[in-house]
XYZ file of C-alpha atoms in Angstrom:
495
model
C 53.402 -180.101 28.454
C 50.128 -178.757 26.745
C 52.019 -176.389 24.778
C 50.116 -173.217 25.770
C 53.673 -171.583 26.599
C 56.799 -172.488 28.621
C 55.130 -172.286 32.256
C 53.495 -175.311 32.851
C 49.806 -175.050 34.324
C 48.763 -176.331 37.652
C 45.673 -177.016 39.456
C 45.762 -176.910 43.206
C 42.800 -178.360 44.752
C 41.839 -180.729 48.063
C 39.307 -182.298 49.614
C 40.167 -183.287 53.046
C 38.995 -185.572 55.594
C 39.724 -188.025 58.401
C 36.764 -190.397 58.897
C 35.355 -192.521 61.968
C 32.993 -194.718 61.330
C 32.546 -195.525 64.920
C 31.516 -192.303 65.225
C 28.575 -191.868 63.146
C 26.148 -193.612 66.032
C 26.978 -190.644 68.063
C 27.343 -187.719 65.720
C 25.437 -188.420 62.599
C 27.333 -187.860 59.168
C 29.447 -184.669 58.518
C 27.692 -182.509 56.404
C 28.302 -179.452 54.154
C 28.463 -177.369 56.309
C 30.857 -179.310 58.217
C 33.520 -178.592 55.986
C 35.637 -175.002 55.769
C 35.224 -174.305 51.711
C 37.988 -172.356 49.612
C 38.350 -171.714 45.756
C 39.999 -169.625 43.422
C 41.906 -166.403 44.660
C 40.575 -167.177 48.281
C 42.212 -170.907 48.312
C 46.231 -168.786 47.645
C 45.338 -166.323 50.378
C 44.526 -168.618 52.743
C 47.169 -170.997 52.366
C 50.107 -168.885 50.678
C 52.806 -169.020 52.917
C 51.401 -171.799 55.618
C 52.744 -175.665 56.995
C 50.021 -177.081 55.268
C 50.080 -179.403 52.454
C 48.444 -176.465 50.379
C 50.940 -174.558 51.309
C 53.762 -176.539 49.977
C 51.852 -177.068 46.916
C 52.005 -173.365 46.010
C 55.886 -173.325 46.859
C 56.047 -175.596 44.635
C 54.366 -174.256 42.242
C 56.125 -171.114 42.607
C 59.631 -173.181 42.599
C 58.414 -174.740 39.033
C 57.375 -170.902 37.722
C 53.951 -172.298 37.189
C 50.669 -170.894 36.404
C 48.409 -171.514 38.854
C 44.890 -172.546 39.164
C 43.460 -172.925 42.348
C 40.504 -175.221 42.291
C 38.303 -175.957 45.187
C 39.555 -176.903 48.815
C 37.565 -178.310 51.117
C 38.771 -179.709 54.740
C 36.622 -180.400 58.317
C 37.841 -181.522 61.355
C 38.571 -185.531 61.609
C 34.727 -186.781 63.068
C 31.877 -189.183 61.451
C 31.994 -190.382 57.995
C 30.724 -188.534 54.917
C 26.898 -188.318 54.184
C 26.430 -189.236 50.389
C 25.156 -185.391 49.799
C 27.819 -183.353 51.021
C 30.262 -185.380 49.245
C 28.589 -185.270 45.836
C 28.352 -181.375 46.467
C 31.982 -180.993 47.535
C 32.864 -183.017 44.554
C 30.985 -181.379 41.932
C 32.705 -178.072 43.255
C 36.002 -179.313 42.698
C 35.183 -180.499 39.037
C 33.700 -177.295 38.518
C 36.946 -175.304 39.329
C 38.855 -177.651 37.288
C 36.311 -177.612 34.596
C 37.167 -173.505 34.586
C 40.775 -174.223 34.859
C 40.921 -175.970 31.480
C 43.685 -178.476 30.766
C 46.620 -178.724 32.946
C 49.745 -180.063 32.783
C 49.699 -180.713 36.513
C 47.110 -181.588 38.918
C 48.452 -181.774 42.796
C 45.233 -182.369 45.755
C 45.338 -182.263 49.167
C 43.789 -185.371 50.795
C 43.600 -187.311 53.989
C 43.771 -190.891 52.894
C 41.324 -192.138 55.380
C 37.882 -190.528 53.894
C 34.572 -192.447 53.971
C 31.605 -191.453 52.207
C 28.936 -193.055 54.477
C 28.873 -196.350 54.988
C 32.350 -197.444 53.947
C 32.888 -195.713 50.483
C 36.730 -194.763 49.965
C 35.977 -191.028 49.762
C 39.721 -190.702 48.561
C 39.703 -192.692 45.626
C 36.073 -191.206 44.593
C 37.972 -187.854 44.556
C 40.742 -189.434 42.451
C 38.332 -191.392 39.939
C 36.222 -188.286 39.443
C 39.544 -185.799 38.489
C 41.048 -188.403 36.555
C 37.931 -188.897 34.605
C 37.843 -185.010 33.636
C 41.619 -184.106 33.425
C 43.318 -187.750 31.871
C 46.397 -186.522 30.705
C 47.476 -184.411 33.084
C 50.663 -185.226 35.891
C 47.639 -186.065 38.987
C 49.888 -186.034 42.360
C 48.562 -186.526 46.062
C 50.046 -186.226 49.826
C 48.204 -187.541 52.072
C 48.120 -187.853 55.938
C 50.083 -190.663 57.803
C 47.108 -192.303 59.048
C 45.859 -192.713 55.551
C 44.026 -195.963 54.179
C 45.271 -196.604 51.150
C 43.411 -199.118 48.996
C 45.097 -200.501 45.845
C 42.644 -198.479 43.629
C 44.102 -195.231 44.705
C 47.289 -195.922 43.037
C 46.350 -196.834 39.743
C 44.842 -193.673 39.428
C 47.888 -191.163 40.980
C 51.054 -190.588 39.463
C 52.826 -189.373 42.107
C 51.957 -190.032 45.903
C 53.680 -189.124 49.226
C 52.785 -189.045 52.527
C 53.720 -187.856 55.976
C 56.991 -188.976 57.669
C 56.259 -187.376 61.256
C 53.697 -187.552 63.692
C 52.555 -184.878 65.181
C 52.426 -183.810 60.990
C 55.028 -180.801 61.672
C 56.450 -182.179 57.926
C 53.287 -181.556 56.372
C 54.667 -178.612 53.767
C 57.787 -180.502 52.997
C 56.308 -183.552 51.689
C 53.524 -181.797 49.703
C 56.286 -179.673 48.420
C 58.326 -182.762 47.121
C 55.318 -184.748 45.465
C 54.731 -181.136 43.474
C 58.274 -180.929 42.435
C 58.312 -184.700 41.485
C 54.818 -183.600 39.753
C 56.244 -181.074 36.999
C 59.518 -183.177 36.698
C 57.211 -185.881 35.760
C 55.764 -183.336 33.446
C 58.669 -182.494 31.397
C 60.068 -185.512 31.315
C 62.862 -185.217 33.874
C 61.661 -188.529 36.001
C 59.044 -191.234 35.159
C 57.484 -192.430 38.435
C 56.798 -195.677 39.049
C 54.349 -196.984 42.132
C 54.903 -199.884 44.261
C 52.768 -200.552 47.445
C 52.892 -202.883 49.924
C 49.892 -203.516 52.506
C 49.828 -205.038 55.507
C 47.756 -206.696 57.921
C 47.568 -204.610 60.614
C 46.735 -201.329 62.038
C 48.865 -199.365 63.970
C 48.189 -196.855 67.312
C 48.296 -193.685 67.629
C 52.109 -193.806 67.692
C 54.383 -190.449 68.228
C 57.638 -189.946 65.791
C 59.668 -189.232 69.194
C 62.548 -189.915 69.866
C 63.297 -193.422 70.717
C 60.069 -194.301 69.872
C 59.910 -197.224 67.382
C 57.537 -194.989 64.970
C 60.759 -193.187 64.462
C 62.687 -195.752 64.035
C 60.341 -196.524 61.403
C 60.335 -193.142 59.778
C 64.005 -193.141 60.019
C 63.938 -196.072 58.107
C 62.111 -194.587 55.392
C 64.096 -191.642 54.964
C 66.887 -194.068 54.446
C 65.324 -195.396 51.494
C 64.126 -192.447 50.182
C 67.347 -191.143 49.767
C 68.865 -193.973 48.185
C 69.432 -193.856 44.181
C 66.618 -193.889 42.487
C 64.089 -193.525 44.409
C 61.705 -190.659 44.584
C 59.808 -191.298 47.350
C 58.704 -194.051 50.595
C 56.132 -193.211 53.131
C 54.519 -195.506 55.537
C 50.952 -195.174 56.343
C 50.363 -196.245 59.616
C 46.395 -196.492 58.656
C 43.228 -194.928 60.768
C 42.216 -197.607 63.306
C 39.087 -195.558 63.769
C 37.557 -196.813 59.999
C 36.302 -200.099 60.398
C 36.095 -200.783 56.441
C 38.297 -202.470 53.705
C 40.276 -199.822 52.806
C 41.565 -199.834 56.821
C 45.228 -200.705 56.936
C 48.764 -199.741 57.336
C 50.896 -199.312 54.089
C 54.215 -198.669 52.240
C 54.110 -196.536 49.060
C 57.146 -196.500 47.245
C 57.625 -193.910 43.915
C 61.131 -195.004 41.733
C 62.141 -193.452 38.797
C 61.487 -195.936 36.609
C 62.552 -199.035 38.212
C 59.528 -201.273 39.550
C 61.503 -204.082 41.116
C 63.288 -201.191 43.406
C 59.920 -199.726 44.210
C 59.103 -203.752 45.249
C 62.364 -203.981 47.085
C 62.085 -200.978 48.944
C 58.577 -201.326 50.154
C 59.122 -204.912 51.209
C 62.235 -203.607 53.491
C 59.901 -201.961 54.849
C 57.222 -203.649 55.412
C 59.121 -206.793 56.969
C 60.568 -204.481 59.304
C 57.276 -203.879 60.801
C 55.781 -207.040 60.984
C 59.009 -207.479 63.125
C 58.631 -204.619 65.436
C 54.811 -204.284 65.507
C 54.402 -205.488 68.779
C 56.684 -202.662 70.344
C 53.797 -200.675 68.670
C 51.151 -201.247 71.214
C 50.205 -198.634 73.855
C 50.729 -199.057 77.620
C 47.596 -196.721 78.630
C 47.183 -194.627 81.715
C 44.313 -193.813 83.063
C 43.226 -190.250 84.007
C 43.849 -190.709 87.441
C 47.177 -192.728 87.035
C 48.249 -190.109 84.409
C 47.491 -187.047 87.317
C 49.396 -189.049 89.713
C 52.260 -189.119 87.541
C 52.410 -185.706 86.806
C 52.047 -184.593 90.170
C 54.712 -186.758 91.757
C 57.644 -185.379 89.669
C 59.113 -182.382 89.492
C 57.885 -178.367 90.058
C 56.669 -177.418 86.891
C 54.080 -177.557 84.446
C 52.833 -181.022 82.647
C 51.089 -181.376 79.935
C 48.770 -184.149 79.428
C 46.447 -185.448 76.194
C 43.000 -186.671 76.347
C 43.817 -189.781 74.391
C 40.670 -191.105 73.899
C 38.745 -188.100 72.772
C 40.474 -186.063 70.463
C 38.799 -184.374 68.045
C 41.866 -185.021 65.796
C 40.954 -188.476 65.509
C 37.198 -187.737 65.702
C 36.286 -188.171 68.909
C 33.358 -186.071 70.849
C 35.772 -183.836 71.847
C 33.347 -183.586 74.734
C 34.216 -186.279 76.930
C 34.620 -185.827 80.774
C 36.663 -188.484 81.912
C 40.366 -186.314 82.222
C 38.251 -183.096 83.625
C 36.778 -184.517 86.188
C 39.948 -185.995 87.923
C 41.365 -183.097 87.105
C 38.773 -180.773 89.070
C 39.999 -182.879 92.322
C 43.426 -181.375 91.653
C 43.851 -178.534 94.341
C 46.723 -177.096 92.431
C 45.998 -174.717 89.469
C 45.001 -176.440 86.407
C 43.717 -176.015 82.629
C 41.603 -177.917 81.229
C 41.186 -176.794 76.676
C 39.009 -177.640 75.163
C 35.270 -178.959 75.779
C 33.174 -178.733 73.068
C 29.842 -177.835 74.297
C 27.867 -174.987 72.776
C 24.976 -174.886 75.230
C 27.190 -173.804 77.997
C 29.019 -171.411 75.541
C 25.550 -169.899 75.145
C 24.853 -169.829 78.817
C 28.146 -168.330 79.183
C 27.471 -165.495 76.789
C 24.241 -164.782 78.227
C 25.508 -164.411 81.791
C 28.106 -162.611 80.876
C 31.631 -161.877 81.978
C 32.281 -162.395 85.739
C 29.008 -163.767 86.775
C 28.880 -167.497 88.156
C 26.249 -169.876 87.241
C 25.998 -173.837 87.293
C 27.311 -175.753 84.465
C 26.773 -178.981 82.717
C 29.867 -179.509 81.300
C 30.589 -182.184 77.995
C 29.136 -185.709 78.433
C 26.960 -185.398 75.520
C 27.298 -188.515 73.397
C 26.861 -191.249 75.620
C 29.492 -194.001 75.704
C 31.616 -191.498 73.829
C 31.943 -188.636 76.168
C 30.988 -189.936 80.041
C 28.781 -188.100 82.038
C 28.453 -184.473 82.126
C 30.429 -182.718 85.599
C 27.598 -180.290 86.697
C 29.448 -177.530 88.916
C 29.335 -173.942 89.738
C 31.555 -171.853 87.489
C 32.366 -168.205 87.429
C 32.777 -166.683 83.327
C 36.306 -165.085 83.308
C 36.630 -164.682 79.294
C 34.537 -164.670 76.378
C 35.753 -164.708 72.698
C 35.469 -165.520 69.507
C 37.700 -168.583 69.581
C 39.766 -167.635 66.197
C 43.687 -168.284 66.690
C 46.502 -168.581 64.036
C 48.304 -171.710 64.650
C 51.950 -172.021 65.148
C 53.471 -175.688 65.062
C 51.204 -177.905 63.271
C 50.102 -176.086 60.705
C 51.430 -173.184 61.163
C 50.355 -169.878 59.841
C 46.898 -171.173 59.162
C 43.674 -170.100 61.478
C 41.549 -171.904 63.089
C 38.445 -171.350 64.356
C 36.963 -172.823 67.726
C 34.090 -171.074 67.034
C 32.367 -168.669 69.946
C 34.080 -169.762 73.288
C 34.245 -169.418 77.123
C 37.159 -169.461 79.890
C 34.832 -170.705 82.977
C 36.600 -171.551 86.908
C 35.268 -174.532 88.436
C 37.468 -174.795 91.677
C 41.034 -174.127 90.985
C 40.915 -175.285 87.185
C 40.412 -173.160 83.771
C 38.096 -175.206 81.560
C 37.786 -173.116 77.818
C 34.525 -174.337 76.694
C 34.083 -174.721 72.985
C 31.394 -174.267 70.204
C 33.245 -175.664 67.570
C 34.816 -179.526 67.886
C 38.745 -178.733 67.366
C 41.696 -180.400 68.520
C 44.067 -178.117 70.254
C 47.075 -178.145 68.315
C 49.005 -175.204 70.591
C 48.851 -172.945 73.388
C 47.191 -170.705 71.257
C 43.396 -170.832 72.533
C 44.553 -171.044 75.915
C 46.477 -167.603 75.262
C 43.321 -166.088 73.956
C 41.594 -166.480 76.993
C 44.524 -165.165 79.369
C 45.442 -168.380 79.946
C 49.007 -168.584 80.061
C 50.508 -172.163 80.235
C 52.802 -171.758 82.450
C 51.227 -170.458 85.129
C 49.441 -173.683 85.548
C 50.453 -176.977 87.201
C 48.711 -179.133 84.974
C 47.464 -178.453 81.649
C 44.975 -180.775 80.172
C 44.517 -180.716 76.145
C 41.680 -182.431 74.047
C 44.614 -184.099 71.848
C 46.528 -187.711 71.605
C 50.296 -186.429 70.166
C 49.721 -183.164 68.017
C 50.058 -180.813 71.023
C 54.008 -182.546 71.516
C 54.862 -179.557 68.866
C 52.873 -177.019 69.843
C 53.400 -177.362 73.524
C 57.121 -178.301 73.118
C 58.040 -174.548 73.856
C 55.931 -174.698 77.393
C 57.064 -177.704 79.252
C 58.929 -180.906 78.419
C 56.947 -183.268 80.942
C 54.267 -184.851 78.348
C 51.769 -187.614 79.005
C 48.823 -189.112 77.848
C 45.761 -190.315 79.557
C 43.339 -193.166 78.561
C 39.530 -193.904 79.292
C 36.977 -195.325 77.142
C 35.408 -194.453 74.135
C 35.667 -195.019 70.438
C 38.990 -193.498 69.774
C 40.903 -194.746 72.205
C 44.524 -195.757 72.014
C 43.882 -198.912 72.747
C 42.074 -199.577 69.403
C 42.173 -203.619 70.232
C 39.488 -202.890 72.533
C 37.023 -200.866 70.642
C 34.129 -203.368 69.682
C 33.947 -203.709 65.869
C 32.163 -205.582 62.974
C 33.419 -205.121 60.164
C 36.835 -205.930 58.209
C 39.171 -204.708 61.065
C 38.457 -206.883 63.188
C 40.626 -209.508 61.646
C 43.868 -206.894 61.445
C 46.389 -207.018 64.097
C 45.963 -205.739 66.777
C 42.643 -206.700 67.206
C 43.694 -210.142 65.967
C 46.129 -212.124 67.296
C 45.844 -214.405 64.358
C 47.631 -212.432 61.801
C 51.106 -212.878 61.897
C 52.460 -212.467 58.740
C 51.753 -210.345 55.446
């Protein structure tokens, strides 16, 4: 402890994002303004009391009887890399908060695990080198997402790290919570934790912790292990397919108290178990129009179906067309949330409430997004897109910025000025959409919405079509270092 009293100090800070590198040909670089900024007082009111990994931080915090700091958070939705500007910006305003703090005992940050600073920078471990650098004796702890890339670097500069056991991320709290409570026993002593990581050639799919899924097998797996004696801690990272650079890869971290070779034995369990079972991994897609088919030949009731290959979540366009425009050939009542696609938000707002005027809808971005559907829509619902999430997440808003409910034929589209994955029925219910009500409900999102939507129907699929997120990540043309991971690769067989 630094022996300013008998509560331990603690800096809470994050910087937070999910980077496609495949995406920066069709949106640029994320920039400043990008990214939704907290600090000090601001950073406990918005995330006192939410599932987020902030969130759990302050529990834990509270659970130590710490004094806390909060630093600088910064998050944007998952989309292009980094430009080299707004990092060094975002960065300098998290040293500055920690500069103010003074020294700490404890240092606990929020961070994806797959950010690039443009072209193929680990934005991660810059964040990590930079804190370390200003605060070297404190306890420095990190969760980070399951799709994080996790290059060696990152943990010879964290003490304690954990990650994500469940996808969709309804765990997120919980695991922040544990790496802060393994933070201040590290702190006083209680527990010295010891790293161990084992990487893998490979990168997984988006793959769902459902049940009898083999992700949860997996996770399973590595609950086992963490709840064996003497050890602190296992995640797998499945690693972000969607990064073609170096750092791209899935992962086992292991923390022991103490005991290196069990860290080694663990992770190795682990690992060898997926090499095994990788190729169960792979996705079976479905096209838009096979997906519809599906859903419509079962059972009354409403489905709900993922745009797989453009969610936002994984930083897609968020704008692509494929999934809306079979589902405008639907005759039965459908919902289609969201389309990002401010110009028709505008257009929206300037017609006003009930009026109908043609539409361009999405199709933006080229290979990314499809064509636009132009139609005739009538404006049922305007608002200012802000919901409080309730699954994923929950208790934390979110902001879809300005945004439309326009009827094109029998389905709801909710058009979009901000690029946001939908998480839960919760923009839908702004707009007097209830779920329901609808047949089919279409959301820009690959497995997040399984929580959110859980509560609304039990049918759930996902559709496929092309563009640089899709599922089917052995398809997506690369370059660069990935391209010699399995799937893409055949070759690789073993560790």
């Amino acid at each position: 402890m630094s022996g300013r009293g008998p509560s331990p100090r603690a800096a809470v800070g994050g910087l937070v994002h999910e980077s496609s590198t495949f995406m920066v040909e069709y949106l640029g670089t994320a920039d400043l303004a990008a990214f939704s900024c907290h600090h000090g007082p601001d950073l406990i009111t918005e995330f006192g009391g939410t599932a987020t990994v902030t969130g759990g931080y302050l529990d834990a915090c509270a659970g130590a009887g710490a004094e806390v700091h909060p630093a600088a958070h910064a998050r944007a939705e998952p989309g292009p890399a980094v430009g080299a500007d707004a990092y060094r910006e975002l960065e300098e305003r998290l040293l500055a908060q920690l500069r103010a703090a003074g020294d700490c005992d404890v240092v606990l940050l929020d961070l994806h695990g797959a950010g690039v600073v443009v072209p193929d920078r680990s934005m991660d471990v810059a964040v990590l080198q930079a804190v370390r650098a200003l605060l070297p004796r404190a306890v420095l702890a990190v969760t980070m997402d399951l799709h994080a890339n996790v290059p060696p670097a990152l943990l010879d500069l964290a003490d304690v790290v954990t990650g994500f056991h469940e996808y969709p991320h309804t765990d997120a709290a919980d695991r922040s919570r544990l790496a802060g409570e393994l933070a201040f026993a590290a702190a006083r002593g209680a527990v010295t934790p010891v790293l161990a990581q084992h990487r893998l050639p490979m990168l997984l799919p988006p793959s769902p912790t459902v049940a009898g899924s083999p992700a949860a097998e997996l996770r399973d797996l590595v609950r086992e292990i963490e709840a064996r004696p003497g050890v602190l801690a296992c995640t797998v990272f499945h690693g972000f397919p969607y990064a073609d650079t170096e750092q791209a890869a899935a992962s086992v971290v292991t923390v022991t108290d103490g005991d290196h070779a069990l860290a080694e034995k663990c992770g190795a369990e682990v690992a060898t178990w997926l090499t095994v079972h990788r190729e169960r991994f792979r996705t079976a897609p479905l096209t838009p129009e096979q997906a519809l088919h599906e859903a419509l030949a079962g059972a009354p009731g409403t489905v709900v179906i993922g745009d797989g290959s453009d969610n936002p979540g994984c930083g897609g366009a968020g704008d692509s067309t494929y999934l809306l425009r079979a589902l405008l050939q639907v005759p039965e009542p459908t919902c289609f949330a969201t389309v990002w696609d401010p110009e028709t938000v505008a257009a929206a707002v300037r017609a006003g409430v009930g009026a109908t005027l043609p539409v361009r809808l999405g199709g933006r971005h080229d290979w990314a997004s499809g064509p636009p559907v132009e139609a005739e829509g009538t404006v049922r619902a305007l608002t200012d897109g802000v919901i409080v999430q309730t699954a994923m997440r929950r208790g934390k808003r979110a902001d879809f910025g300005t945004s439309a409910r326009i009827t094109v034929g029998t389905c709801d589209v909710i058009v979009a000025s901000q690029r946001r994955q939908v998480l839960d029925p919760e923009i839908l219910l702004l707009h007097g959409c209830v779920p329901e009500r609808y047949r089919i409900v279409a959301v820009k999102s690959v497995n997040h919405f399984r929580a959110g939507f859980a509560g609304v129907s039990d049918r759930m699929l996902v559709a496929d079509a092309p563009g640089p997120t899709a599922r089917t990540i052995e398809q997506i043309p690369r370059t660069g270092p990935t391209r010699l991971l399995w799937p893409m690769s055949a070759r690789t067989a073993t560790r």
